Tab-separated table of C-alpha atoms in Angstrom:
chain	number	residue	atom	x	y	z
J	1	MET	CA	-1.910	21.353	2.262
J	2	GLU	CA	-5.385	22.337	3.435
J	3	ASN	CA	-6.118	25.896	4.608
J	4	ALA	CA	-8.532	24.999	7.384
J	5	ILE	CA	-7.027	22.967	10.283
J	6	THR	CA	-9.493	20.460	11.721
J	7	ILE	CA	-8.823	18.640	14.938
J	8	VAL	CA	-10.920	15.554	15.587
J	9	GLU	CA	-11.166	13.126	18.452
J	10	TYR	CA	-8.960	9.952	18.263
J	11	ASP	CA	-10.163	7.428	15.729
J	12	GLN	CA	-9.625	3.756	16.393
J	13	SER	CA	-9.092	3.123	12.664
J	14	TRP	CA	-5.886	5.210	12.544
J	15	PRO	CA	-3.540	2.309	13.371
J	16	GLU	CA	-5.185	0.205	10.633
J	17	ALA	CA	-4.802	3.149	8.145
J	18	PHE	CA	-1.082	3.318	9.099
J	19	GLN	CA	-0.687	-0.434	8.604
J	20	ALA	CA	-2.279	-0.296	5.166
J	21	GLU	CA	-0.023	2.556	4.098
J	22	LYS	CA	2.997	0.785	5.587
J	23	GLU	CA	2.279	-2.214	3.377
J	24	ALA	CA	1.896	0.068	0.306
J	25	LEU	CA	5.250	1.716	1.140
J	26	ILE	CA	6.972	-1.622	1.571
J	27	SER	CA	5.542	-2.613	-1.817
J	28	SER	CA	6.927	0.589	-3.439
J	29	LEU	CA	10.272	0.804	-1.620
J	30	GLY	CA	11.061	-2.765	-0.756
J	31	THR	CA	14.232	-3.375	1.257
J	32	GLU	CA	15.164	0.283	0.848
J	33	ALA	CA	12.832	0.908	3.743
J	34	ALA	CA	14.815	-0.158	6.843
J	35	ALA	CA	12.156	1.172	9.262
J	36	ILE	CA	8.604	2.473	8.978
J	37	GLU	CA	7.129	4.241	12.037
J	38	HIS	CA	3.735	5.692	12.779
J	39	VAL	CA	4.407	9.073	14.361
J	40	GLY	CA	2.400	12.156	15.138
J	41	SER	CA	-0.815	12.444	17.082
J	42	THR	CA	-2.651	9.725	15.167
J	43	ALA	CA	-0.123	7.244	16.638
J	44	ILE	CA	-1.082	8.178	20.238
J	45	PRO	CA	-4.190	6.447	21.631
J	46	GLY	CA	-6.742	8.951	22.786
J	47	GLN	CA	-4.942	11.972	21.200
J	48	ALA	CA	-7.096	14.511	19.370
J	49	SER	CA	-5.531	15.213	15.952
J	50	LYS	CA	-5.746	16.368	12.424
J	51	PRO	CA	-7.065	13.234	10.645
J	52	VAL	CA	-3.725	12.767	8.794
J	53	ILE	CA	-1.472	9.763	9.379
J	54	ASP	CA	2.162	10.770	9.810
J	55	ILE	CA	4.735	8.189	8.786
J	56	PHE	CA	8.493	8.137	9.034
J	57	VAL	CA	10.314	5.987	6.587
J	58	GLY	CA	13.936	5.285	7.418
J	59	LEU	CA	15.770	4.465	4.168
J	60	THR	CA	19.003	2.540	3.728
J	61	GLN	CA	20.125	5.397	1.455
J	62	LEU	CA	18.393	8.747	0.722
J	63	GLN	CA	18.214	9.171	-3.068
J	64	PRO	CA	17.542	12.484	-4.932
J	65	ILE	CA	13.894	13.592	-4.747
J	66	ALA	CA	13.200	12.653	-8.428
J	67	TYR	CA	13.808	8.973	-7.564
J	68	TYR	CA	10.900	8.979	-5.034
J	69	GLU	CA	8.679	11.072	-7.256
J	70	SER	CA	9.002	8.289	-9.791
J	71	ARG	CA	8.192	5.613	-7.183
J	72	PHE	CA	4.906	7.240	-5.934
J	73	ASP	CA	1.753	7.629	-7.866
J	74	PRO	CA	1.557	11.367	-8.731
J	75	ALA	CA	-2.264	11.218	-8.635
J	76	SER	CA	-2.063	10.407	-4.880
J	77	TYR	CA	1.313	11.721	-3.631
J	78	SER	CA	2.828	15.177	-3.986
J	79	HIS	CA	6.155	16.346	-2.817
J	80	ILE	CA	5.898	19.229	-0.354
J	81	HIS	CA	8.886	21.579	-0.136
J	82	THR	CA	9.455	22.098	3.568
J	83	GLY	CA	13.026	23.294	3.794
J	84	MET	CA	13.782	20.576	6.413
J	85	GLN	CA	17.194	19.133	5.962
J	86	GLY	CA	17.799	15.476	5.351
J	87	ARG	CA	14.231	14.492	4.572
J	88	TYR	CA	11.489	14.625	1.974
J	89	LEU	CA	7.793	15.041	2.716
J	90	PHE	CA	5.097	13.608	0.496
J	91	ALA	CA	1.446	14.415	1.180
J	92	LYS	CA	-1.001	11.702	0.140
J	93	HIS	CA	-4.530	12.514	-0.908
J	94	THR	CA	-7.194	9.850	-1.044
J	95	GLU	CA	-10.418	10.694	-2.860
J	96	GLY	CA	-9.427	14.342	-2.742
J	97	ARG	CA	-8.795	14.345	1.013
J	98	TRP	CA	-5.401	14.800	2.706
J	99	THR	CA	-4.884	11.470	4.473
J	100	HIS	CA	-1.128	10.907	5.005
J	101	ASN	CA	2.249	12.555	5.397
J	102	VAL	CA	5.109	10.345	4.385
J	103	HIS	CA	8.486	11.590	5.610
J	104	LEU	CA	11.464	9.975	3.904
J	105	MET	CA	14.834	10.112	5.586
J	106	LYS	CA	18.061	8.136	6.061
J	107	HIS	CA	17.854	5.342	8.593
J	108	ASP	CA	20.821	5.633	10.965
J	109	GLU	CA	21.744	5.010	14.596
J	110	LEU	CA	19.762	8.149	15.590
J	111	PHE	CA	16.552	7.295	13.720
J	112	HIS	CA	14.730	5.941	16.859
J	113	THR	CA	15.807	8.937	18.947
J	114	ARG	CA	14.258	11.491	16.612
J	115	ASN	CA	12.170	13.998	18.465
J	116	GLU	CA	8.895	12.937	16.831
J	117	ILE	CA	9.398	9.318	17.921
J	118	LEU	CA	10.311	10.387	21.438
J	119	LEU	CA	7.252	12.628	21.634
J	120	ARG	CA	4.988	9.799	20.522
J	121	ASP	CA	6.450	7.308	23.011
J	122	TYR	CA	6.392	9.779	25.931
J	123	LEU	CA	2.783	10.806	25.365
J	124	ARG	CA	1.632	7.188	24.876
J	125	SER	CA	2.539	6.573	28.539
J	126	ARG	CA	1.144	9.818	29.931
J	127	PRO	CA	-2.687	10.197	29.307
J	128	GLU	CA	-2.784	13.442	31.368
J	129	LEU	CA	-0.474	15.052	28.842
J	130	VAL	CA	-2.485	13.638	25.942
J	131	GLU	CA	-5.537	15.560	27.193
J	132	GLN	CA	-3.521	18.700	27.676
J	133	TYR	CA	-1.985	18.459	24.249
J	134	GLY	CA	-5.466	17.979	22.697
J	135	GLU	CA	-6.599	21.328	24.171
J	136	ILE	CA	-3.463	23.004	22.920
J	137	LYS	CA	-4.055	21.609	19.455
J	138	ARG	CA	-7.715	22.730	19.386
J	139	LYS	CA	-6.781	26.245	20.423
J	140	ALA	CA	-3.945	26.390	17.875
J	141	ALA	CA	-6.266	25.244	15.108
J	142	ARG	CA	-8.823	27.981	16.010
J	143	ASN	CA	-6.101	30.680	16.152
J	144	ALA	CA	-3.777	29.738	13.283
J	145	ASN	CA	-4.146	31.067	9.781
J	146	SER	CA	-1.507	28.649	8.371
J	147	MET	CA	-0.001	25.256	9.032
J	148	GLU	CA	3.261	26.925	10.133
J	149	ALA	CA	1.363	29.195	12.608
J	150	TYR	CA	-0.522	26.097	13.904
J	151	THR	CA	2.770	24.216	14.450
J	152	ARG	CA	4.492	27.231	16.041
J	153	GLU	CA	1.635	27.635	18.517
J	154	LYS	CA	2.193	24.022	19.723
J	155	THR	CA	6.008	24.247	19.885
J	156	ALA	CA	6.328	25.259	23.548
J	157	PHE	CA	4.368	22.202	24.696
J	158	ILE	CA	6.214	19.846	22.266
J	159	GLN	CA	9.559	21.256	23.382
J	160	MET	CA	8.630	20.591	27.024
J	161	VAL	CA	7.623	17.012	26.339
J	162	VAL	CA	10.615	16.216	24.077
J	163	ASP	CA	12.975	17.742	26.665
J	164	ALA	CA	11.424	15.528	29.345
J	165	ALA	CA	11.722	12.439	27.102
J	166	ARG	CA	15.320	13.152	26.124
J	167	THR	CA	16.306	13.858	29.772
J	168	GLU	CA	14.671	10.605	30.913
J	169	LEU	CA	16.695	8.664	28.282
J	170	GLY	CA	19.936	10.562	28.976
J	171	LEU	CA	19.988	12.170	25.568
J	172	PRO	CA	21.150	15.677	24.803
J	173	LEU	CA	18.429	18.309	24.481
J	174	GLN	CA	17.560	19.531	21.004
J	175	ASN	CA	15.424	22.372	19.562
J	176	VAL	CA	12.266	20.784	18.085
J	177	TRP	CA	11.731	23.584	15.633
J	178	GLU	CA	13.696	23.044	12.416
J	179	ASP	CA	14.465	26.333	10.648
């Protein structure tokens, strides 16, 4: 991943970029892809963000990583070792620029209650929090010397929003930081 973290204003083309990548993923994965969701800040209208489209792909069955490495063009996609359980992350680069994160995971009854989806949906309906989150992201990008440090600096806000979303839906609270 890139060393410098750049936060930009919301770009109206992000939903189209997601849709184009979704179609490419469907072409690569076919019916194995039970759900494909645009998540992360680029999925929230008005949200300042890194200009990287985050995508969750819920799969009917999660295969070993080598299977997906053979399905994606290695010139564009690289597997990123994250240590996260139950998912694989592929970073996509287009013309040398990091443009997408594709998270592959098993599609199950809890897929649509994943914290990232709840965060997206909660912020979509609360523009005052979108603005606040943008400021937090800009500050985190200025202060962080790594992607992990950037993410950790945003964690308190994300935890607050996810807790509110889970409470509103009657779901049990969960820690948003995966160790």
